[in-house]
Amino acid sequence: MSESVLTKQAIERLSSDFEIKQEVIGHNAFYNKDVRIDLMLRAKPHLVQHGFINEWFGVECKWAEGVNGQTAKTTKAVWQAITYAQSTFNINGAISVPRFVAVLTPNLEPLIEQHISTLLQLSLYGCVARMYFYKDGNWGIKFASIYSRSGPSIGEYYVSKRQLPKYRAGSIA
């Protein structure tokens, strides 16, 4: 599967719960570099009523197959997400910093899955999450634990506000 197909599938699966902007241009001030994120999402009102944030967040889609070369690819994807979480993006003419950035990397080999899970333990402090889809088509977003997920019944959602990381710079105590 290509990343463009993965992105298209993500849009199809998420469009009932999120407003979605694709290929959003931004700027990272620290590196003085223009960036482009795959997706920016904002929860629709019904999801906000369940406690989901009413702010834009990013999703970076990466498809990885096999083991060879995938450690580097997933490491770069997590770093990309960290820098996107610290960038500004132009959404509908307004400059916005994403509340967090989620990495979508389905069907990883167990060794690569373990590697990216370790990276995400650190990147949590940079407001980077993991987005995934369950076999039944529902979605989930996880930091250290589940922040939010859609449920098996239509209109069923779970949101744990305490799982959303605080902004951190310098000491994280």
CSV table of N, CA and C in Angstrom, one decimal:
chain,number,residue,atom,x,y,z
A,1,MET,N,0.9,-1.2,0.0
A,1,MET,CA,0.0,0.0,0.0
A,1,MET,C,0.9,1.2,0.0
A,2,SER,N,0.5,2.3,-0.7
A,2,SER,CA,1.3,3.5,-0.7
A,2,SER,C,0.7,4.4,0.3
A,3,GLU,N,1.6,5.5,0.6
A,3,GLU,CA,1.1,6.5,1.6
A,3,GLU,C,-0.1,7.2,1.1
A,4,SER,N,-0.2,7.5,-0.2
A,4,SER,CA,-1.3,8.2,-0.7
A,4,SER,C,-2.6,7.4,-0.5
A,5,VAL,N,-2.5,6.1,-0.7
A,5,VAL,CA,-3.7,5.2,-0.4
A,5,VAL,C,-4.0,5.2,1.1
A,6,LEU,N,-3.0,5.1,1.9
A,6,LEU,CA,-3.2,5.1,3.4
A,6,LEU,C,-3.9,6.4,3.8
A,7,THR,N,-3.4,7.6,3.2
A,7,THR,CA,-4.0,8.9,3.5
A,7,THR,C,-5.5,8.9,3.1
A,8,LYS,N,-5.8,8.4,1.9
A,8,LYS,CA,-7.1,8.4,1.4
A,8,LYS,C,-8.0,7.5,2.3
A,9,GLN,N,-7.6,6.4,2.7
A,9,GLN,CA,-8.3,5.5,3.6
A,9,GLN,C,-8.6,6.2,4.9
A,10,ALA,N,-7.6,6.9,5.4
A,10,ALA,CA,-7.7,7.6,6.7
A,10,ALA,C,-8.8,8.7,6.6
A,11,ILE,N,-8.8,9.5,5.5
A,11,ILE,CA,-9.8,10.5,5.3
A,11,ILE,C,-11.2,9.9,5.2
A,12,GLU,N,-11.4,8.8,4.5
A,12,GLU,CA,-12.7,8.1,4.5
A,12,GLU,C,-13.1,7.6,5.8
A,13,ARG,N,-12.2,7.1,6.6
A,13,ARG,CA,-12.6,6.5,7.9
A,13,ARG,C,-12.8,7.6,9.0
A,14,LEU,N,-12.2,8.8,8.8
A,14,LEU,CA,-12.3,9.8,9.8
A,14,LEU,C,-13.3,11.0,9.5
A,15,SER,N,-13.7,11.1,8.3
A,15,SER,CA,-14.5,12.2,7.9
A,15,SER,C,-15.8,12.4,8.6
A,16,SER,N,-16.4,11.3,9.1
A,16,SER,CA,-17.7,11.5,9.8
A,16,SER,C,-17.5,12.2,11.2
A,17,ASP,N,-16.3,12.1,11.7
A,17,ASP,CA,-16.0,12.6,13.1
A,17,ASP,C,-15.1,13.9,13.1
A,18,PHE,N,-14.4,14.1,12.0
A,18,PHE,CA,-13.5,15.3,12.0
A,18,PHE,C,-13.6,16.1,10.7
A,19,GLU,N,-13.4,17.4,10.8
A,19,GLU,CA,-13.2,18.3,9.7
A,19,GLU,C,-11.7,18.0,9.3
A,20,ILE,N,-11.5,17.8,8.0
A,20,ILE,CA,-10.2,17.4,7.5
A,20,ILE,C,-9.7,18.3,6.4
A,21,LYS,N,-8.4,18.7,6.6
A,21,LYS,CA,-7.7,19.5,5.6
A,21,LYS,C,-6.5,18.6,5.2
A,22,GLN,N,-6.2,18.5,3.9
A,22,GLN,CA,-5.2,17.7,3.4
A,22,GLN,C,-4.0,18.5,2.9
A,23,GLU,N,-2.8,18.0,3.1
A,23,GLU,CA,-1.6,18.6,2.5
A,23,GLU,C,-1.5,20.1,2.9
A,24,VAL,N,-1.5,20.3,4.2
A,24,VAL,CA,-1.5,21.7,4.8
A,24,VAL,C,0.0,22.2,4.9
A,25,ILE,N,0.2,23.4,4.4
A,25,ILE,CA,1.5,24.0,4.4
A,25,ILE,C,1.7,24.7,5.7
A,26,GLY,N,2.9,24.6,6.2
A,26,GLY,CA,3.3,25.2,7.5
A,26,GLY,C,4.7,25.7,7.5
A,27,HIS,N,5.2,26.2,8.6
A,27,HIS,CA,6.5,26.7,8.8
A,27,HIS,C,7.1,26.3,10.2
A,28,ASN,N,8.3,25.8,10.2
A,28,ASN,CA,9.0,25.6,11.4
A,28,ASN,C,10.0,26.7,11.7
A,29,ALA,N,9.7,27.5,12.7
A,29,ALA,CA,10.5,28.7,12.9
A,29,ALA,C,11.9,28.4,13.4
A,30,PHE,N,12.1,27.3,14.2
A,30,PHE,CA,13.4,27.0,14.7
A,30,PHE,C,14.4,26.6,13.5
A,31,TYR,N,13.9,25.8,12.6
A,31,TYR,CA,14.8,25.5,11.4
A,31,TYR,C,14.6,26.4,10.2
A,32,ASN,N,13.7,27.3,10.4
A,32,ASN,CA,13.3,28.3,9.3
A,32,ASN,C,13.1,27.5,8.0
A,33,LYS,N,12.2,26.5,8.1
A,33,LYS,CA,11.9,25.6,7.0
A,33,LYS,C,10.4,25.5,6.8
A,34,ASP,N,10.0,25.5,5.5
A,34,ASP,CA,8.6,25.3,5.2
A,34,ASP,C,8.3,23.8,5.3
A,35,VAL,N,7.2,23.4,5.8
A,35,VAL,CA,6.8,22.0,6.0
A,35,VAL,C,5.4,21.8,5.4
A,36,ARG,N,5.1,20.5,5.2
A,36,ARG,CA,3.7,20.1,4.7
A,36,ARG,C,3.3,18.9,5.4
A,37,ILE,N,2.2,18.9,6.2
A,37,ILE,CA,1.7,17.8,6.9
A,37,ILE,C,0.6,17.1,6.1
A,38,ASP,N,0.4,15.8,6.2
A,38,ASP,CA,-0.6,15.1,5.4
A,38,ASP,C,-2.0,15.5,5.7
A,39,LEU,N,-2.3,15.6,7.0
A,39,LEU,CA,-3.7,15.9,7.4
A,39,LEU,C,-3.7,16.8,8.6
A,40,MET,N,-4.6,17.8,8.6
A,40,MET,CA,-5.0,18.5,9.8
A,40,MET,C,-6.4,18.2,10.1
A,41,LEU,N,-6.7,17.9,11.3
A,41,LEU,CA,-8.1,17.5,11.7
A,41,LEU,C,-8.6,18.4,12.9
A,42,ARG,N,-9.9,18.6,12.9
A,42,ARG,CA,-10.5,19.2,14.1
A,42,ARG,C,-11.8,18.5,14.3
A,43,ALA,N,-12.1,18.1,15.5
A,43,ALA,CA,-13.3,17.3,15.9
A,43,ALA,C,-14.6,18.1,15.5
A,44,LYS,N,-15.5,17.3,15.0
A,44,LYS,CA,-16.8,17.9,14.7
A,44,LYS,C,-17.6,18.1,16.0
A,45,PRO,N,-18.6,18.9,16.0
A,45,PRO,CA,-19.3,19.2,17.3
A,45,PRO,C,-19.8,18.0,18.1
A,46,HIS,N,-20.2,17.0,17.5
A,46,HIS,CA,-20.7,15.8,18.3
A,46,HIS,C,-19.5,15.2,19.0
A,47,LEU,N,-18.3,15.2,18.5
A,47,LEU,CA,-17.2,14.6,19.2
A,47,LEU,C,-16.7,15.6,20.3
A,48,VAL,N,-16.7,16.9,20.0
A,48,VAL,CA,-16.4,17.9,21.1
A,48,VAL,C,-17.3,17.7,22.3
A,49,GLN,N,-18.6,17.5,22.0
A,49,GLN,CA,-19.5,17.3,23.1
A,49,GLN,C,-19.1,16.1,24.0
A,50,HIS,N,-18.4,15.1,23.4
A,50,HIS,CA,-17.9,14.0,24.2
A,50,HIS,C,-16.6,14.3,24.9
A,51,GLY,N,-16.1,15.5,24.8
A,51,GLY,CA,-14.9,15.9,25.5
A,51,GLY,C,-13.6,16.0,24.7
A,52,PHE,N,-13.7,15.7,23.4
A,52,PHE,CA,-12.5,15.8,22.5
A,52,PHE,C,-12.2,17.3,22.3
A,53,ILE,N,-10.9,17.7,22.2
A,53,ILE,CA,-10.5,19.1,22.1
A,53,ILE,C,-11.1,19.7,20.8
A,54,ASN,N,-11.4,21.0,20.9
A,54,ASN,CA,-11.9,21.7,19.8
A,54,ASN,C,-10.7,22.5,19.2
A,55,GLU,N,-9.6,21.9,18.8
A,55,GLU,CA,-8.5,22.5,18.3
A,55,GLU,C,-8.0,21.6,17.1
A,56,TRP,N,-7.2,22.2,16.2
A,56,TRP,CA,-6.6,21.5,15.1
A,56,TRP,C,-5.5,20.6,15.6
A,57,PHE,N,-5.4,19.4,15.1
A,57,PHE,CA,-4.2,18.5,15.3
A,57,PHE,C,-3.8,17.9,14.0
A,58,GLY,N,-2.6,17.4,13.9
A,58,GLY,CA,-2.1,16.9,12.7
A,58,GLY,C,-2.0,15.3,12.7
A,59,VAL,N,-2.0,14.8,11.5
A,59,VAL,CA,-1.8,13.4,11.3
A,59,VAL,C,-0.8,13.2,10.2
A,60,GLU,N,0.2,12.5,10.4
A,60,GLU,CA,1.2,12.1,9.4
A,60,GLU,C,1.1,10.6,9.1
A,61,CYS,N,0.8,10.3,7.9
A,61,CYS,CA,0.6,8.9,7.4
A,61,CYS,C,1.9,8.3,6.9
A,62,LYS,N,2.3,7.2,7.4
A,62,LYS,CA,3.5,6.5,6.9
A,62,LYS,C,3.2,5.0,6.7
A,63,TRP,N,3.5,4.5,5.5
A,63,TRP,CA,3.3,3.1,5.2
A,63,TRP,C,4.7,2.5,5.3
A,64,ALA,N,4.9,1.4,6.0
A,64,ALA,CA,6.2,0.7,6.1
A,64,ALA,C,5.9,-0.8,6.0
A,65,GLU,N,6.7,-1.4,5.2
A,65,GLU,CA,6.5,-2.9,5.0
A,65,GLU,C,7.8,-3.6,5.3
A,66,GLY,N,7.7,-4.7,5.8
A,66,GLY,CA,8.9,-5.5,6.1
A,66,GLY,C,9.7,-5.0,7.3
A,67,VAL,N,11.0,-5.4,7.3
A,67,VAL,CA,11.9,-4.9,8.4
A,67,VAL,C,13.0,-4.1,7.9
A,68,ASN,N,13.6,-4.5,6.8
A,68,ASN,CA,14.8,-3.8,6.2
A,68,ASN,C,14.5,-2.3,5.9
A,69,GLY,N,15.2,-1.4,6.6
A,69,GLY,CA,15.1,0.0,6.4
A,69,GLY,C,13.9,0.7,7.1
A,70,GLN,N,13.1,-0.1,7.8
A,70,GLN,CA,11.9,0.4,8.4
A,70,GLN,C,12.2,1.1,9.8
A,71,THR,N,13.3,0.7,10.4
A,71,THR,CA,13.7,1.3,11.7
A,71,THR,C,14.0,2.8,11.4
A,72,ALA,N,14.8,3.1,10.4
A,72,ALA,CA,15.1,4.4,10.0
A,72,ALA,C,13.9,5.2,9.5
A,73,LYS,N,13.0,4.5,8.8
A,73,LYS,CA,11.8,5.2,8.2
A,73,LYS,C,10.9,5.6,9.4
A,74,THR,N,10.7,4.7,10.3
A,74,THR,CA,9.8,5.1,11.4
A,74,THR,C,10.4,6.1,12.4
A,75,THR,N,11.7,6.0,12.6
A,75,THR,CA,12.4,7.0,13.4
A,75,THR,C,12.2,8.4,12.8
A,76,LYS,N,12.4,8.5,11.5
A,76,LYS,CA,12.3,9.8,10.8
A,76,LYS,C,10.8,10.3,10.8
A,77,ALA,N,9.9,9.3,10.8
A,77,ALA,CA,8.4,9.7,10.9
A,77,ALA,C,8.1,10.3,12.2
A,78,VAL,N,8.7,9.8,13.3
A,78,VAL,CA,8.4,10.3,14.6
A,78,VAL,C,9.1,11.7,14.7
A,79,TRP,N,10.3,11.8,14.2
A,79,TRP,CA,11.0,13.1,14.3
A,79,TRP,C,10.2,14.2,13.5
A,80,GLN,N,9.7,13.8,12.3
A,80,GLN,CA,8.9,14.6,11.5
A,80,GLN,C,7.7,15.1,12.3
A,81,ALA,N,7.0,14.2,13.0
A,81,ALA,CA,5.8,14.6,13.8
A,81,ALA,C,6.2,15.5,14.9
A,82,ILE,N,7.3,15.3,15.6
A,82,ILE,CA,7.8,16.2,16.6
A,82,ILE,C,8.0,17.6,16.0
A,83,THR,N,8.6,17.8,14.9
A,83,THR,CA,8.9,19.1,14.3
A,83,THR,C,7.6,19.7,13.9
A,84,TYR,N,6.6,18.9,13.4
A,84,TYR,CA,5.3,19.4,13.0
A,84,TYR,C,4.5,19.9,14.2
A,85,ALA,N,4.7,19.3,15.3
A,85,ALA,CA,4.0,19.7,16.5
A,85,ALA,C,4.5,21.1,17.0
A,86,GLN,N,5.7,21.4,16.5
A,86,GLN,CA,6.3,22.7,16.9
A,86,GLN,C,6.3,23.7,15.8
A,87,SER,N,5.4,23.5,14.8
A,87,SER,CA,5.3,24.3,13.6
A,87,SER,C,4.0,25.1,13.6
A,88,THR,N,3.9,26.1,12.7
A,88,THR,CA,2.7,26.8,12.5
A,88,THR,C,2.1,26.4,11.1
A,89,PHE,N,0.8,26.3,11.0
A,89,PHE,CA,0.2,25.9,9.8
A,89,PHE,C,-0.9,27.0,9.4
A,90,ASN,N,-1.1,27.2,8.1
A,90,ASN,CA,-2.1,28.1,7.6
A,90,ASN,C,-3.3,27.3,7.3
A,91,ILE,N,-4.3,27.5,8.1
A,91,ILE,CA,-5.6,26.7,8.0
A,91,ILE,C,-6.7,27.8,7.8
A,92,ASN,N,-7.3,27.8,6.6
A,92,ASN,CA,-8.3,28.7,6.2
A,92,ASN,C,-7.9,30.1,6.5
A,93,GLY,N,-6.7,30.4,6.2
A,93,GLY,CA,-6.2,31.8,6.3
A,93,GLY,C,-5.7,32.2,7.7
A,94,ALA,N,-5.9,31.3,8.7
A,94,ALA,CA,-5.4,31.6,10.1
A,94,ALA,C,-4.2,30.7,10.4
A,95,ILE,N,-3.3,31.3,11.1
A,95,ILE,CA,-2.1,30.6,11.6
A,95,ILE,C,-2.5,29.8,12.8
A,96,SER,N,-2.1,28.5,12.8
A,96,SER,CA,-2.5,27.6,13.9
A,96,SER,C,-1.3,26.6,14.2
A,97,VAL,N,-1.1,26.4,15.5
A,97,VAL,CA,-0.1,25.4,16.0
A,97,VAL,C,-1.0,24.2,16.3
A,98,PRO,N,-0.6,23.0,15.8
A,98,PRO,CA,-1.4,21.8,16.1
A,98,PRO,C,-1.3,21.5,17.6
A,99,ARG,N,-2.5,21.1,18.2
A,99,ARG,CA,-2.4,20.7,19.6
A,99,ARG,C,-1.6,19.5,19.9
A,100,PHE,N,-1.6,18.6,18.9
A,100,PHE,CA,-0.7,17.5,18.9
A,100,PHE,C,-0.6,16.9,17.4
A,101,VAL,N,0.3,16.0,17.2
A,101,VAL,CA,0.4,15.4,15.9
A,101,VAL,C,0.4,13.9,16.2
A,102,ALA,N,-0.4,13.2,15.4
A,102,ALA,CA,-0.5,11.7,15.5
A,102,ALA,C,0.2,11.1,14.3
A,103,VAL,N,0.9,10.0,14.6
A,103,VAL,CA,1.5,9.2,13.5
A,103,VAL,C,0.6,8.0,13.2
A,104,LEU,N,0.3,7.8,11.9
A,104,LEU,CA,-0.5,6.7,11.5
A,104,LEU,C,0.4,5.8,10.7
A,105,THR,N,0.7,4.6,11.3
A,105,THR,CA,1.6,3.6,10.7
A,105,THR,C,1.1,2.2,11.0
A,106,PRO,N,0.2,1.8,10.1
A,106,PRO,CA,-0.5,0.5,10.4
A,106,PRO,C,0.4,-0.7,9.9
A,107,ASN,N,0.0,-1.8,10.5
A,107,ASN,CA,0.6,-3.1,10.0
A,107,ASN,C,2.1,-3.2,10.1
A,108,LEU,N,2.7,-2.8,11.2
A,108,LEU,CA,4.2,-2.9,11.3
A,108,LEU,C,4.6,-4.3,11.7
A,109,GLU,N,5.7,-4.7,11.3
A,109,GLU,CA,6.3,-6.0,11.8
A,109,GLU,C,6.6,-5.8,13.3
A,110,PRO,N,6.5,-6.9,14.0
A,110,PRO,CA,6.6,-6.8,15.5
A,110,PRO,C,7.9,-6.0,16.0
A,111,LEU,N,9.0,-6.3,15.3
A,111,LEU,CA,10.3,-5.6,15.7
A,111,LEU,C,10.2,-4.1,15.5
A,112,ILE,N,9.6,-3.7,14.4
A,112,ILE,CA,9.4,-2.3,14.1
A,112,ILE,C,8.4,-1.7,15.0
A,113,GLU,N,7.3,-2.4,15.3
A,113,GLU,CA,6.3,-1.9,16.2
A,113,GLU,C,6.9,-1.6,17.6
A,114,GLN,N,7.8,-2.5,18.0
A,114,GLN,CA,8.4,-2.3,19.3
A,114,GLN,C,9.3,-1.0,19.3
A,115,HIS,N,10.0,-0.9,18.2
A,115,HIS,CA,10.9,0.3,18.0
A,115,HIS,C,10.1,1.6,18.0
A,116,ILE,N,9.0,1.7,17.3
A,116,ILE,CA,8.2,2.9,17.2
A,116,ILE,C,7.5,3.2,18.6
A,117,SER,N,7.1,2.1,19.2
A,117,SER,CA,6.5,2.3,20.6
A,117,SER,C,7.5,2.9,21.5
A,118,THR,N,8.7,2.5,21.5
A,118,THR,CA,9.8,3.1,22.3
A,118,THR,C,10.0,4.6,22.0
A,119,LEU,N,10.0,4.9,20.7
A,119,LEU,CA,10.2,6.3,20.3
A,119,LEU,C,9.0,7.2,20.8
A,120,LEU,N,7.8,6.6,20.7
A,120,LEU,CA,6.6,7.4,21.1
A,120,LEU,C,6.6,7.6,22.6
A,121,GLN,N,7.3,6.8,23.4
A,121,GLN,CA,7.3,7.1,24.8
A,121,GLN,C,8.0,8.4,25.1
A,122,LEU,N,9.1,8.7,24.3
A,122,LEU,CA,9.8,10.0,24.4
A,122,LEU,C,9.0,11.1,23.7
A,123,SER,N,8.5,10.8,22.6
A,123,SER,CA,7.8,11.9,21.8
A,123,SER,C,6.5,12.4,22.4
A,124,LEU,N,6.0,11.6,23.4
A,124,LEU,CA,4.8,12.1,24.1
A,124,LEU,C,5.1,13.5,24.7
A,125,TYR,N,6.3,13.7,25.1
A,125,TYR,CA,6.6,15.0,25.7
A,125,TYR,C,6.7,16.1,24.6
A,126,GLY,N,6.7,15.8,23.4
A,126,GLY,CA,6.6,16.7,22.3
A,126,GLY,C,5.2,16.8,21.7
A,127,CYS,N,4.2,16.2,22.4
A,127,CYS,CA,2.8,16.2,22.0
A,127,CYS,C,2.6,15.4,20.7
A,128,VAL,N,3.3,14.2,20.6
A,128,VAL,CA,3.1,13.3,19.5
A,128,VAL,C,2.4,12.0,20.0
A,129,ALA,N,1.4,11.6,19.2
A,129,ALA,CA,0.6,10.5,19.6
A,129,ALA,C,0.7,9.4,18.5
A,130,ARG,N,-0.1,8.4,18.7
A,130,ARG,CA,-0.2,7.3,17.6
A,130,ARG,C,-1.7,7.2,17.3
A,131,MET,N,-2.0,7.2,16.0
A,131,MET,CA,-3.4,7.0,15.6
A,131,MET,C,-3.4,5.6,15.0
A,132,TYR,N,-4.5,4.9,15.2
A,132,TYR,CA,-4.6,3.6,14.6
A,132,TYR,C,-6.1,3.3,14.4
A,133,PHE,N,-6.3,2.3,13.6
A,133,PHE,CA,-7.6,1.8,13.3
A,133,PHE,C,-7.8,0.4,13.8
A,134,TYR,N,-8.9,0.1,14.4
A,134,TYR,CA,-9.2,-1.2,14.9
A,134,TYR,C,-9.7,-2.0,13.7
A,135,LYS,N,-9.8,-3.3,13.8
A,135,LYS,CA,-10.2,-4.2,12.7
A,135,LYS,C,-11.7,-3.9,12.3
A,136,ASP,N,-12.5,-3.4,13.3
A,136,ASP,CA,-13.9,-3.1,13.0
A,136,ASP,C,-14.1,-1.7,12.3
A,137,GLY,N,-12.9,-1.0,12.1
A,137,GLY,CA,-13.0,0.3,11.4
A,137,GLY,C,-13.0,1.5,12.3
A,138,ASN,N,-13.2,1.3,13.6
A,138,ASN,CA,-13.1,2.4,14.6
A,138,ASN,C,-11.7,2.9,14.7
A,139,TRP,N,-11.5,4.1,15.1
A,139,TRP,CA,-10.2,4.8,15.2
A,139,TRP,C,-9.9,5.0,16.7
A,140,GLY,N,-8.6,5.2,17.0
A,140,GLY,CA,-8.1,5.4,18.3
A,140,GLY,C,-6.9,6.4,18.2
A,141,ILE,N,-6.7,7.1,19.3
A,141,ILE,CA,-5.5,8.0,19.4
A,141,ILE,C,-4.9,7.7,20.8
A,142,LYS,N,-3.6,7.4,20.8
A,142,LYS,CA,-3.0,7.0,22.1
A,142,LYS,C,-1.7,7.8,22.3
A,143,PHE,N,-1.6,8.3,23.5
A,143,PHE,CA,-0.3,8.9,24.0
A,143,PHE,C,0.3,7.8,24.8
A,144,ALA,N,0.5,8.0,26.1
A,144,ALA,CA,0.9,6.9,27.0
A,144,ALA,C,-0.2,5.9,27.1
A,145,SER,N,-1.4,6.3,27.2
A,145,SER,CA,-2.6,5.5,27.2
A,145,SER,C,-3.6,6.1,26.2
A,146,ILE,N,-4.8,5.5,26.1
A,146,ILE,CA,-5.8,5.9,25.1
A,146,ILE,C,-6.3,7.3,25.5
A,147,TYR,N,-6.1,8.3,24.5
A,147,TYR,CA,-6.7,9.6,24.7
A,147,TYR,C,-8.2,9.6,24.2
A,148,SER,N,-8.4,9.0,23.1
A,148,SER,CA,-9.7,9.0,22.5
A,148,SER,C,-9.9,7.8,21.5
A,149,ARG,N,-11.1,7.4,21.4
A,149,ARG,CA,-11.4,6.3,20.4
A,149,ARG,C,-12.9,6.4,20.1
A,150,SER,N,-13.2,5.9,18.9
A,150,SER,CA,-14.6,5.7,18.6
A,150,SER,C,-15.0,4.3,19.0
A,151,GLY,N,-16.3,4.2,19.3
A,151,GLY,CA,-16.7,2.9,19.9
A,151,GLY,C,-17.4,2.0,18.9
A,152,PRO,N,-17.7,0.8,19.3
A,152,PRO,CA,-18.4,-0.1,18.4
A,152,PRO,C,-19.8,0.3,18.0
A,153,SER,N,-20.5,1.1,18.8
A,153,SER,CA,-21.8,1.5,18.5
A,153,SER,C,-21.7,2.9,17.8
A,154,ILE,N,-22.6,3.2,16.9
A,154,ILE,CA,-22.6,4.5,16.3
A,154,ILE,C,-22.9,5.6,17.3
A,155,GLY,N,-22.0,6.6,17.3
A,155,GLY,CA,-22.1,7.7,18.2
A,155,GLY,C,-21.5,7.4,19.6
A,156,GLU,N,-20.8,6.3,19.7
A,156,GLU,CA,-20.1,6.0,21.0
A,156,GLU,C,-18.7,6.4,20.9
A,157,TYR,N,-18.2,7.2,21.9
A,157,TYR,CA,-16.9,7.7,21.9
A,157,TYR,C,-16.3,7.6,23.3
A,158,TYR,N,-15.0,7.5,23.4
A,158,TYR,CA,-14.3,7.5,24.7
A,158,TYR,C,-13.3,8.6,24.6
A,159,VAL,N,-13.2,9.5,25.6
A,159,VAL,CA,-12.2,10.5,25.6
A,159,VAL,C,-11.7,10.6,27.1
A,160,SER,N,-10.4,10.6,27.2
A,160,SER,CA,-9.7,10.8,28.6
A,160,SER,C,-8.9,12.0,28.5
A,161,LYS,N,-9.5,13.1,29.0
A,161,LYS,CA,-8.8,14.4,28.9
A,161,LYS,C,-7.5,14.4,29.6
A,162,ARG,N,-7.3,13.6,30.6
A,162,ARG,CA,-6.1,13.6,31.4
A,162,ARG,C,-4.9,13.0,30.6
A,163,GLN,N,-5.2,12.3,29.5
A,163,GLN,CA,-4.2,11.7,28.7
A,163,GLN,C,-3.6,12.7,27.7
A,164,LEU,N,-4.2,13.8,27.4
A,164,LEU,CA,-3.7,14.8,26.5
A,164,LEU,C,-2.5,15.5,27.2
A,165,PRO,N,-1.3,15.4,26.6
A,165,PRO,CA,-0.1,15.9,27.3
A,165,PRO,C,-0.2,17.5,27.4
A,166,LYS,N,0.5,18.0,28.4
A,166,LYS,CA,0.7,19.4,28.6
A,166,LYS,C,1.8,19.8,27.6
A,167,TYR,N,1.8,21.1,27.3
A,167,TYR,CA,2.9,21.7,26.5
A,167,TYR,C,4.1,21.7,27.4
A,168,ARG,N,5.2,21.3,26.9
A,168,ARG,CA,6.4,21.2,27.8
A,168,ARG,C,7.6,21.8,27.0
A,169,ALA,N,8.4,22.6,27.7
A,169,ALA,CA,9.7,23.1,27.2
A,169,ALA,C,10.7,23.1,28.3
A,170,GLY,N,11.9,22.8,28.1
A,170,GLY,CA,12.8,22.8,29.2
A,170,GLY,C,12.5,21.6,30.2
A,171,SER,N,12.6,21.9,31.5
A,171,SER,CA,12.3,20.9,32.5
A,171,SER,C,10.9,20.4,32.4
A,172,ILE,N,10.7,19.1,32.5
A,172,ILE,CA,9.3,18.6,32.3
A,172,ILE,C,8.7,18.1,33.7
A,173,ALA,N,9.3,18.6,34.7
A,173,ALA,CA,8.8,18.2,36.1
A,173,ALA,C,7.5,18.7,36.4
